[in-house]
Coordinates of C-alpha atoms in Angstrom, one line a residue:
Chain A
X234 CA -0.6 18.6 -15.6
X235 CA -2.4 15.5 -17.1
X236 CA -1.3 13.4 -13.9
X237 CA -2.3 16.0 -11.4
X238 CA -5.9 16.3 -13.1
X239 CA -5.9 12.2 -12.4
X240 CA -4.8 12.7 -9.2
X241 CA -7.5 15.2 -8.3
X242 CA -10.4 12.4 -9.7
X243 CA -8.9 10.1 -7.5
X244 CA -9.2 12.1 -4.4
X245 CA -12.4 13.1 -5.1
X246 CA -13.8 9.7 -6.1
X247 CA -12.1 8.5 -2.8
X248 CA -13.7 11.1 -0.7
X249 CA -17.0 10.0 -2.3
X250 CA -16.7 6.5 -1.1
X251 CA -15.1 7.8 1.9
X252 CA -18.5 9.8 2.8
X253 CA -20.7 6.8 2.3
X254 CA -18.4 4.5 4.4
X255 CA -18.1 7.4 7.4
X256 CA -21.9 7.1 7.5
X257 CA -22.5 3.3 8.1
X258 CA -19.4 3.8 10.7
X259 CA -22.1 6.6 12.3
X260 CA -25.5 4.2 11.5
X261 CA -23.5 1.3 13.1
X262 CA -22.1 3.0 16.2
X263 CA -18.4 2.5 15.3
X264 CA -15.6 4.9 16.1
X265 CA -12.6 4.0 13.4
X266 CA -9.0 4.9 14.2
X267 CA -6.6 5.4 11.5
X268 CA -3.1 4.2 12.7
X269 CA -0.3 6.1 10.2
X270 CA 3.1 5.2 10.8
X271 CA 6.8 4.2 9.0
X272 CA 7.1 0.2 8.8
X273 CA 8.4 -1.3 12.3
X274 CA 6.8 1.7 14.5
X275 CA 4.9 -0.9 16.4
X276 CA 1.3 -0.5 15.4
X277 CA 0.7 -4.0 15.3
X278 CA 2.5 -4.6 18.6
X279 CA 0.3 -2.0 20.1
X280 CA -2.4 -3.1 19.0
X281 CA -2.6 -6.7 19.9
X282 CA -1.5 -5.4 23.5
X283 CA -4.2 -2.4 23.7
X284 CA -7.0 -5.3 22.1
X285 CA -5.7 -7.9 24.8
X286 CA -6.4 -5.5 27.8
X287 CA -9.6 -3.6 26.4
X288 CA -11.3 -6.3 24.6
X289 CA -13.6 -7.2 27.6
X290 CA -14.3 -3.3 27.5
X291 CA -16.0 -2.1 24.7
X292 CA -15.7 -4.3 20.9
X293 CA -13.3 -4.1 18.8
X294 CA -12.2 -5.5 15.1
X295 CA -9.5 -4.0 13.2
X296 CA -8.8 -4.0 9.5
X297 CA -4.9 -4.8 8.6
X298 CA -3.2 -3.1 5.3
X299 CA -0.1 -4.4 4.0
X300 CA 1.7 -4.1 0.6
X301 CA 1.9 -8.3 0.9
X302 CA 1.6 -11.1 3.9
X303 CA -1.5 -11.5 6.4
X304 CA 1.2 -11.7 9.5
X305 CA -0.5 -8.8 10.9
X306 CA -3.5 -9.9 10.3
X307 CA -2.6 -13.4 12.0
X308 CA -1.2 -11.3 15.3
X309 CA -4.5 -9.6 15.4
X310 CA -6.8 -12.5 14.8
X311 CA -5.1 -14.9 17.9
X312 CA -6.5 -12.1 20.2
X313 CA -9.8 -13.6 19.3
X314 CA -10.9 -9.9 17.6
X315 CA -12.7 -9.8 14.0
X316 CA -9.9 -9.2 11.6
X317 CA -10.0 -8.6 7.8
X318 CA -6.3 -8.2 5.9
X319 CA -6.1 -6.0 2.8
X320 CA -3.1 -6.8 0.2
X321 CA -2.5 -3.1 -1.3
X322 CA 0.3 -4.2 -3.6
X323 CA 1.9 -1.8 -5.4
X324 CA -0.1 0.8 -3.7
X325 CA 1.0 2.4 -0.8
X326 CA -1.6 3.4 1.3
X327 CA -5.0 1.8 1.9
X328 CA -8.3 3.5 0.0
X329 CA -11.8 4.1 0.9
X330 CA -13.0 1.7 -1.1
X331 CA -10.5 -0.8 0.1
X332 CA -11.9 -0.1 3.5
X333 CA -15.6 -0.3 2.2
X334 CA -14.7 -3.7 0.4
X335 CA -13.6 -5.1 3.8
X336 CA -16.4 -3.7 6.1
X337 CA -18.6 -6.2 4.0
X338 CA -16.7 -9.0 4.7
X339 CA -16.0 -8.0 8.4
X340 CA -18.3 -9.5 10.8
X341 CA -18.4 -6.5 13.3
X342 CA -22.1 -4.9 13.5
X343 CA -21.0 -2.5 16.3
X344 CA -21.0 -0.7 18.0
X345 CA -17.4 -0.5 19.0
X346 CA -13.7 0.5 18.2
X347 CA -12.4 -0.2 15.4
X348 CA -8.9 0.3 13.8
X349 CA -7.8 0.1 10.8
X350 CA -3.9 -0.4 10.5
X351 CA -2.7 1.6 7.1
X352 CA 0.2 0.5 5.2
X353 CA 3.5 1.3 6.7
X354 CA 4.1 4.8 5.2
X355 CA 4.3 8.5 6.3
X356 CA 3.9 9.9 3.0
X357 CA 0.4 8.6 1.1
X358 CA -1.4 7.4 3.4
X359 CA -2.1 11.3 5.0
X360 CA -3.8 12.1 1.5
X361 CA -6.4 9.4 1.7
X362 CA -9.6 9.9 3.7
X363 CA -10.8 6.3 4.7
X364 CA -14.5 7.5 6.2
X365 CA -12.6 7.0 9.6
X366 CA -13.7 9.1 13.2
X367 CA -9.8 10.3 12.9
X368 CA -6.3 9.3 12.1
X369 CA -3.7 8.9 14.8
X370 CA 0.4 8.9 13.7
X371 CA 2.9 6.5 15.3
X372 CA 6.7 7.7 15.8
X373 CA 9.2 5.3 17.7
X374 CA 11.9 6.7 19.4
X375 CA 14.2 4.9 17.2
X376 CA 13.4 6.8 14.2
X377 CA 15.1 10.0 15.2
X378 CA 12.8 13.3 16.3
X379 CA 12.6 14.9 13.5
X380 CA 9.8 13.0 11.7
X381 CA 7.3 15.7 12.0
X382 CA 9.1 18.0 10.0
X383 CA 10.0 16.0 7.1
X384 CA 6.4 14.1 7.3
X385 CA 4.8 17.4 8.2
X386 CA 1.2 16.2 6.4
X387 CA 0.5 13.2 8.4
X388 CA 1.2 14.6 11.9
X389 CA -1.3 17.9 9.9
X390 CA -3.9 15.6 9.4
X391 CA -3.7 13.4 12.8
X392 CA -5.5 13.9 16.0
X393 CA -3.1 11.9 18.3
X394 CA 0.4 11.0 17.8
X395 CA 1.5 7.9 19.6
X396 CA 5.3 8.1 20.7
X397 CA 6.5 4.0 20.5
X398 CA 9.2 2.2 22.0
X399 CA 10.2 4.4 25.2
X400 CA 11.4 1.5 26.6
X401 CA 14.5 1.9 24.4
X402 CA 15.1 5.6 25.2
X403 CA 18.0 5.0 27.8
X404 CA 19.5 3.4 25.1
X405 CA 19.3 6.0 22.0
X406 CA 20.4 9.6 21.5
X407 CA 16.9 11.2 21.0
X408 CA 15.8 15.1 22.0
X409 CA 12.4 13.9 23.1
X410 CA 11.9 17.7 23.7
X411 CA 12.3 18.7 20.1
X412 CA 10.0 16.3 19.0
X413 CA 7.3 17.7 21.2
X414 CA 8.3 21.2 19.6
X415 CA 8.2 20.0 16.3
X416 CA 5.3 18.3 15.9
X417 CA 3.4 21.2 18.3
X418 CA 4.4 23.6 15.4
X419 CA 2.9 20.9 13.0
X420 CA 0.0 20.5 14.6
X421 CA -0.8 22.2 18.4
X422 CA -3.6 20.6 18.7
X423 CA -2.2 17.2 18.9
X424 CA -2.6 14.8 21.6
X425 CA 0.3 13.3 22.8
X426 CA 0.8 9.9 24.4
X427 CA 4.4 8.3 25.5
X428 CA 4.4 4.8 25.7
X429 CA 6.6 1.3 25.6
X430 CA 3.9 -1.7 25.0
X431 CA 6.5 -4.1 25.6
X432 CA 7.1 -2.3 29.4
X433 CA 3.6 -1.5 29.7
X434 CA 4.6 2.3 30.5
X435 CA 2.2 5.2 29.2
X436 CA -0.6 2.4 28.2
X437 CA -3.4 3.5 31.0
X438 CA -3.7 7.2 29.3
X439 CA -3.7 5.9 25.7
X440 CA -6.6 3.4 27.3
X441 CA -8.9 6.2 29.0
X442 CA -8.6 8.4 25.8
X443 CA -9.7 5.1 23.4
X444 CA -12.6 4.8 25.5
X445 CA -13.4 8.0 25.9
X446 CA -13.9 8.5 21.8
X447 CA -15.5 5.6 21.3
X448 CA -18.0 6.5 24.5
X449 CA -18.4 9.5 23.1
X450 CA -19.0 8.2 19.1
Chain B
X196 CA -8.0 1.0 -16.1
X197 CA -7.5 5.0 -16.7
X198 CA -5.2 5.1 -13.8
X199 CA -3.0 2.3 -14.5
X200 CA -2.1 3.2 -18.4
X201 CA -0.9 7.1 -16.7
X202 CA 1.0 4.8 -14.5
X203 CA 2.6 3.2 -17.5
X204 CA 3.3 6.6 -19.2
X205 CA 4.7 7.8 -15.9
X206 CA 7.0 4.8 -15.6
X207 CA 8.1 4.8 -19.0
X208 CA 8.8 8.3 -19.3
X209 CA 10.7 7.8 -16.6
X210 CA 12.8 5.0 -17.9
X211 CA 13.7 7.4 -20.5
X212 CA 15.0 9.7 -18.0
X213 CA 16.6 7.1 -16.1
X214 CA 18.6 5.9 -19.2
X215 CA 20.0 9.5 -20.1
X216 CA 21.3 9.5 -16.5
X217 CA 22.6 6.4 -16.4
X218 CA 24.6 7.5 -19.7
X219 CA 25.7 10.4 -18.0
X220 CA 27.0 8.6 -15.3
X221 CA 29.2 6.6 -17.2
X222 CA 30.5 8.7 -19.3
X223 CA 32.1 10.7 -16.0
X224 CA 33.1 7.8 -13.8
X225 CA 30.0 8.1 -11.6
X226 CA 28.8 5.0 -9.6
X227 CA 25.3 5.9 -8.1
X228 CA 23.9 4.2 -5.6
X229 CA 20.2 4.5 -4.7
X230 CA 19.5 4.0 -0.6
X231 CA 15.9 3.1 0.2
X232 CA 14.4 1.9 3.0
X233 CA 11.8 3.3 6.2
X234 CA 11.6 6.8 7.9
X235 CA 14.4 6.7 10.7
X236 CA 16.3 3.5 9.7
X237 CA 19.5 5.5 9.8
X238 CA 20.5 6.3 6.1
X239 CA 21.5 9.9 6.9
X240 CA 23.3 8.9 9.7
X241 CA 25.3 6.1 7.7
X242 CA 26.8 8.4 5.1
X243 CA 27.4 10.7 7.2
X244 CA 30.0 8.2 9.1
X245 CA 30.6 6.8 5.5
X246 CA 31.8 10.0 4.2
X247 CA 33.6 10.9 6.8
X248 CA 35.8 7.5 6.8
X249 CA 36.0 7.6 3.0
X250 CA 36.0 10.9 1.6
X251 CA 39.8 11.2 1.9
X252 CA 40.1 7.8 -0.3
X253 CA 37.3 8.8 -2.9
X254 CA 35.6 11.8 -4.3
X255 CA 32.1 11.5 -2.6
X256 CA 28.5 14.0 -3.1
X257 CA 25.0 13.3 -2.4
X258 CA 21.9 13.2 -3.5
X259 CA 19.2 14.2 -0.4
X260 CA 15.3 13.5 -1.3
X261 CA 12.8 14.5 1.1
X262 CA 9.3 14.9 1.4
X263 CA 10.1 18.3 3.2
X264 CA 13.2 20.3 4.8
X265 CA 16.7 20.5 4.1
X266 CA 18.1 19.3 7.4
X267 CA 19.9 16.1 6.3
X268 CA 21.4 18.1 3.3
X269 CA 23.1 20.4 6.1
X270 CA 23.9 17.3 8.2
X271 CA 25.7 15.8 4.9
X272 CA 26.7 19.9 4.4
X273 CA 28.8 19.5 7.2
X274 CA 31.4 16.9 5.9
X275 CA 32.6 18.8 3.2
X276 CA 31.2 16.9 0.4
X277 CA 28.6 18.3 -2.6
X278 CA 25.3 17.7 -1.9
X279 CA 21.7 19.3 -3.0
X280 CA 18.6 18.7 -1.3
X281 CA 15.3 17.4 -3.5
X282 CA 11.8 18.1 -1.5
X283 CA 9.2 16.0 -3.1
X284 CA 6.1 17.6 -1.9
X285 CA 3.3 15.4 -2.3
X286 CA 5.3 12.9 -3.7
X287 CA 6.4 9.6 -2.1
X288 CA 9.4 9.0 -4.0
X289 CA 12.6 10.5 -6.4
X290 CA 12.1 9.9 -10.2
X291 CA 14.4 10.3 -12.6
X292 CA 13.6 13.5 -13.5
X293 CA 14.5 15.2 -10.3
X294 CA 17.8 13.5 -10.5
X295 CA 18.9 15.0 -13.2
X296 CA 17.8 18.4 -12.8
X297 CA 20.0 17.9 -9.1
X298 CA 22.7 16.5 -11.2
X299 CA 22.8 20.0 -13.5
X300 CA 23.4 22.0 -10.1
X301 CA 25.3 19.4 -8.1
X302 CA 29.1 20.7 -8.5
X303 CA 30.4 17.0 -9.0
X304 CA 32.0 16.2 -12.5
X305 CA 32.8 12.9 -11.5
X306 CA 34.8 10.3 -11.2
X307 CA 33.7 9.3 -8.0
X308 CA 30.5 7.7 -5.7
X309 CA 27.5 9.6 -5.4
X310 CA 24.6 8.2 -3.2
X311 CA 21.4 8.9 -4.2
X312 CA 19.1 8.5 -0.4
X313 CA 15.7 8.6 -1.2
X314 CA 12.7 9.8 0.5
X315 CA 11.7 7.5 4.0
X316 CA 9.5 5.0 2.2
X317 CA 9.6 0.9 1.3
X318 CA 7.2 1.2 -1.0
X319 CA 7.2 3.8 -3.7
X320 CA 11.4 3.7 -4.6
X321 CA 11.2 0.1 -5.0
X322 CA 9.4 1.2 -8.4
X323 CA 11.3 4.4 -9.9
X324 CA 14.5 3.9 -11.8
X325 CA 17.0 6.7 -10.9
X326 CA 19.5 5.9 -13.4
X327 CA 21.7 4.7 -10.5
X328 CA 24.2 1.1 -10.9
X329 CA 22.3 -0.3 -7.9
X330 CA 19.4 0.2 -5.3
X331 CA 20.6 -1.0 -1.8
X332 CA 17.7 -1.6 1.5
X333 CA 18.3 -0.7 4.9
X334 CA 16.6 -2.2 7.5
X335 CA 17.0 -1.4 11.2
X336 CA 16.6 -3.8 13.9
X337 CA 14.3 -1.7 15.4
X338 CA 11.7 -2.5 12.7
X339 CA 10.9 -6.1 13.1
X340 CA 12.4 -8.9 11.1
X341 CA 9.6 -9.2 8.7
X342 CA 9.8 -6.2 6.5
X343 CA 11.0 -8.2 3.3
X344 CA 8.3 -10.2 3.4
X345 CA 5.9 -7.4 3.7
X346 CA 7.8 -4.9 1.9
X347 CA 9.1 -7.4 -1.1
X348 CA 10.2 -5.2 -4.2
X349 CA 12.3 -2.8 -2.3
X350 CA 14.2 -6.1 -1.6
X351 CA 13.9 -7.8 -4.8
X352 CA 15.3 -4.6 -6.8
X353 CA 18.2 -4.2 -4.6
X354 CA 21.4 -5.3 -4.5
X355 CA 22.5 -5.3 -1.0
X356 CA 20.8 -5.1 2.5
X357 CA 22.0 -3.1 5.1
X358 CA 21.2 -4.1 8.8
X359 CA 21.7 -1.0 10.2
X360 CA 21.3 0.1 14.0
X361 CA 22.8 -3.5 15.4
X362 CA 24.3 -2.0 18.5
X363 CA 20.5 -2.2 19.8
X364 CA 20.3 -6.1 19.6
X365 CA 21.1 -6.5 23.0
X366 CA 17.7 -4.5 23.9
X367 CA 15.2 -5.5 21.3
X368 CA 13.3 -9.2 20.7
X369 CA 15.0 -9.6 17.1
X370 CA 15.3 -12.8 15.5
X371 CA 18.2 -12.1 13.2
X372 CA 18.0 -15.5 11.1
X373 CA 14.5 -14.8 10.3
X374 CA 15.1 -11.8 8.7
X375 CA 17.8 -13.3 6.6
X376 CA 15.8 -16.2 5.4
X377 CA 13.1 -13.8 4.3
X378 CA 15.3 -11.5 2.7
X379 CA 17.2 -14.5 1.3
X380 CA 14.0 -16.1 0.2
X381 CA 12.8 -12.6 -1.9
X382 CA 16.0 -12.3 -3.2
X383 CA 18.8 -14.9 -3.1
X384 CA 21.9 -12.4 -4.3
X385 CA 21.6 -10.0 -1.7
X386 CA 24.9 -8.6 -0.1
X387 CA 24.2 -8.4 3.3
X388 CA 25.9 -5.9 5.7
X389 CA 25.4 -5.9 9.6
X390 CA 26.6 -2.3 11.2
X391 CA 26.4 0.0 13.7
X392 CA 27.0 3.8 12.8
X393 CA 27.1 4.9 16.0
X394 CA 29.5 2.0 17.0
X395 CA 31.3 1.5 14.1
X396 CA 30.7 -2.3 13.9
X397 CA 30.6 -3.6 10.4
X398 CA 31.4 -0.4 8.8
X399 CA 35.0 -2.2 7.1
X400 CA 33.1 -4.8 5.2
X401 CA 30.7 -1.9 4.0
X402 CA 33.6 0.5 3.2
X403 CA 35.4 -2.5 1.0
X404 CA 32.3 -2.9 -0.6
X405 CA 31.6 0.8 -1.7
X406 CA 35.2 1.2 -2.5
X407 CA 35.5 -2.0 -5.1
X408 CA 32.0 -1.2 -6.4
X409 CA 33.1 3.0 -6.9
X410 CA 36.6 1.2 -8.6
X411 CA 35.3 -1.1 -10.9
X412 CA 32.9 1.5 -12.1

């Protein structure tokens, strides 16, 4: 009982923080994506490619969460984008005042996109409100179709979900069509994108509907 | 500072736990094994090829944690073998606690192996004592070859590493000795297995390995 009361401050002091930070996002003209996925989904692979091909578009800067290393962070910043790397530790998912912490020290103004690239987790990260315009969940094909179900909350509380790696699907045993019907029962509202950034495939959608948000605000 | 001393009661009330299991486990011939690693890396898939191959040799049951459903305690169901399924909820990880209240209603006296696969996550399980004899990683090659670096406890605290999904090498942009310098580097006593469920590739030096650990007790 004693750690659920703790639990509850926790959420609500993050919420707090996470209502101050979704204002300055508004103030500044910044639409924030927040990418949820299990480790090796290719967010970071996506993103580098998506940053590569949109960055002469519309700004962009993204903040990187890891339990340890800046390599994403490094991937990011050689595409010549504003890039700040959290080090959560032994937490495992990034906080809104993690996020406020790094805003300071990010030098993006906005307007623009930004994205901010949670720790590699399905589980904690759909609990914690980060002031972003809306979270968006990863799945490679690799990982089996029946993420939705056993993840159920962060494919609840996502806009989009981003199907990775399709490149690979000739080579894997994976019902694409109960995946659809899973995470539909989840969520029916969810967007849907299929896409291989390594082939390219799928990219051009996931591009118009980026720009559309942040056009939009 | 509030937060981190509940952690600390948490953790140590669960070592308590974790050492009455343990006990139990010894005193019936159990040798627990712990399996932790991403969503999708093919831990459900791997026993239930393991138990196929081995149940005839040595008495077998499992321990399923999930966030949510019951469909990989019906896919381990299907072999034969004990099993009970743990849904975690909110939670990103087994404790202690939960094992032992599965143990009570698990129909396995023991002697035999029992693996414990815990819920899709690097982070979390690297930091829970189950009362298990070892924790043991698997890592897909679909993930990238960085996850000990980023992910760093879940490969410190275990024994062995499991590469699992090799039979996609051919497809995927995987440097292999990378990955086991990093791993190597975290923690220089990892057992290291390279297999292929779904081809059966490396599954004799993993079978060995289970079958002297279960022996020796």
């Amino acid at each position: 009982m004693r750690i659920i009361e703790i639990k509850k401050d926790v959420l609500s002091k993050n919420d707090e923080i996470a209502a101050r930070v979704r204002a300055n996002f508004k103030l500044r003209g910044i639409f924030a994506m927040n990418l949820i996925s299990s480790p090796g989904s290719g967010k970071t692979t996506l993103l580098v490619k998506t940053i590569h091909d949109l960055k002469s578009k519309i700004p962009i800067a993204v903040i990187e969460g890891d339990q340890q290393t800046d390599n994403d962070a490094k991937r990011i910043a050689a595409t010549g984008v504003p890039v700040i790397q959290i080090n959560t530790l032994s937490s495992c998912h990034l906080d809104a005042a993690m996020v406020e912490t790094a805003l300071e020290k990010l030098a993006f103004p906005g307007p623009g996109l930004l994205f901010i690239e949670n720790v590699g987790n399905l589980v904690c990260p759909a609990s914690f409100d980060l002031g972003e315009n809306m979270k968006v969940a990863l799945v490679s094909v690799t990982e089996g179709e029946d993420k939705p179900m056993k993840y159920p909350k962060a494919f609840r509380v996502s806009s989009a979900m981003v199907i990775t790696k399709t490149d690979l699907l000739p080579h894997l045993e994976f019902d694409m069509a109960s995946l659809l019907d899973l995470a539909g029962k989840i969520n029916p509202s969810l967007h849907v994108f299929h896409l291989s950034a390594k082939t390219g495939d799928g990219l051009d959608d996931w591009y118009d509907y980026l720009l559309s948000l942040a056009r939009r605000g």
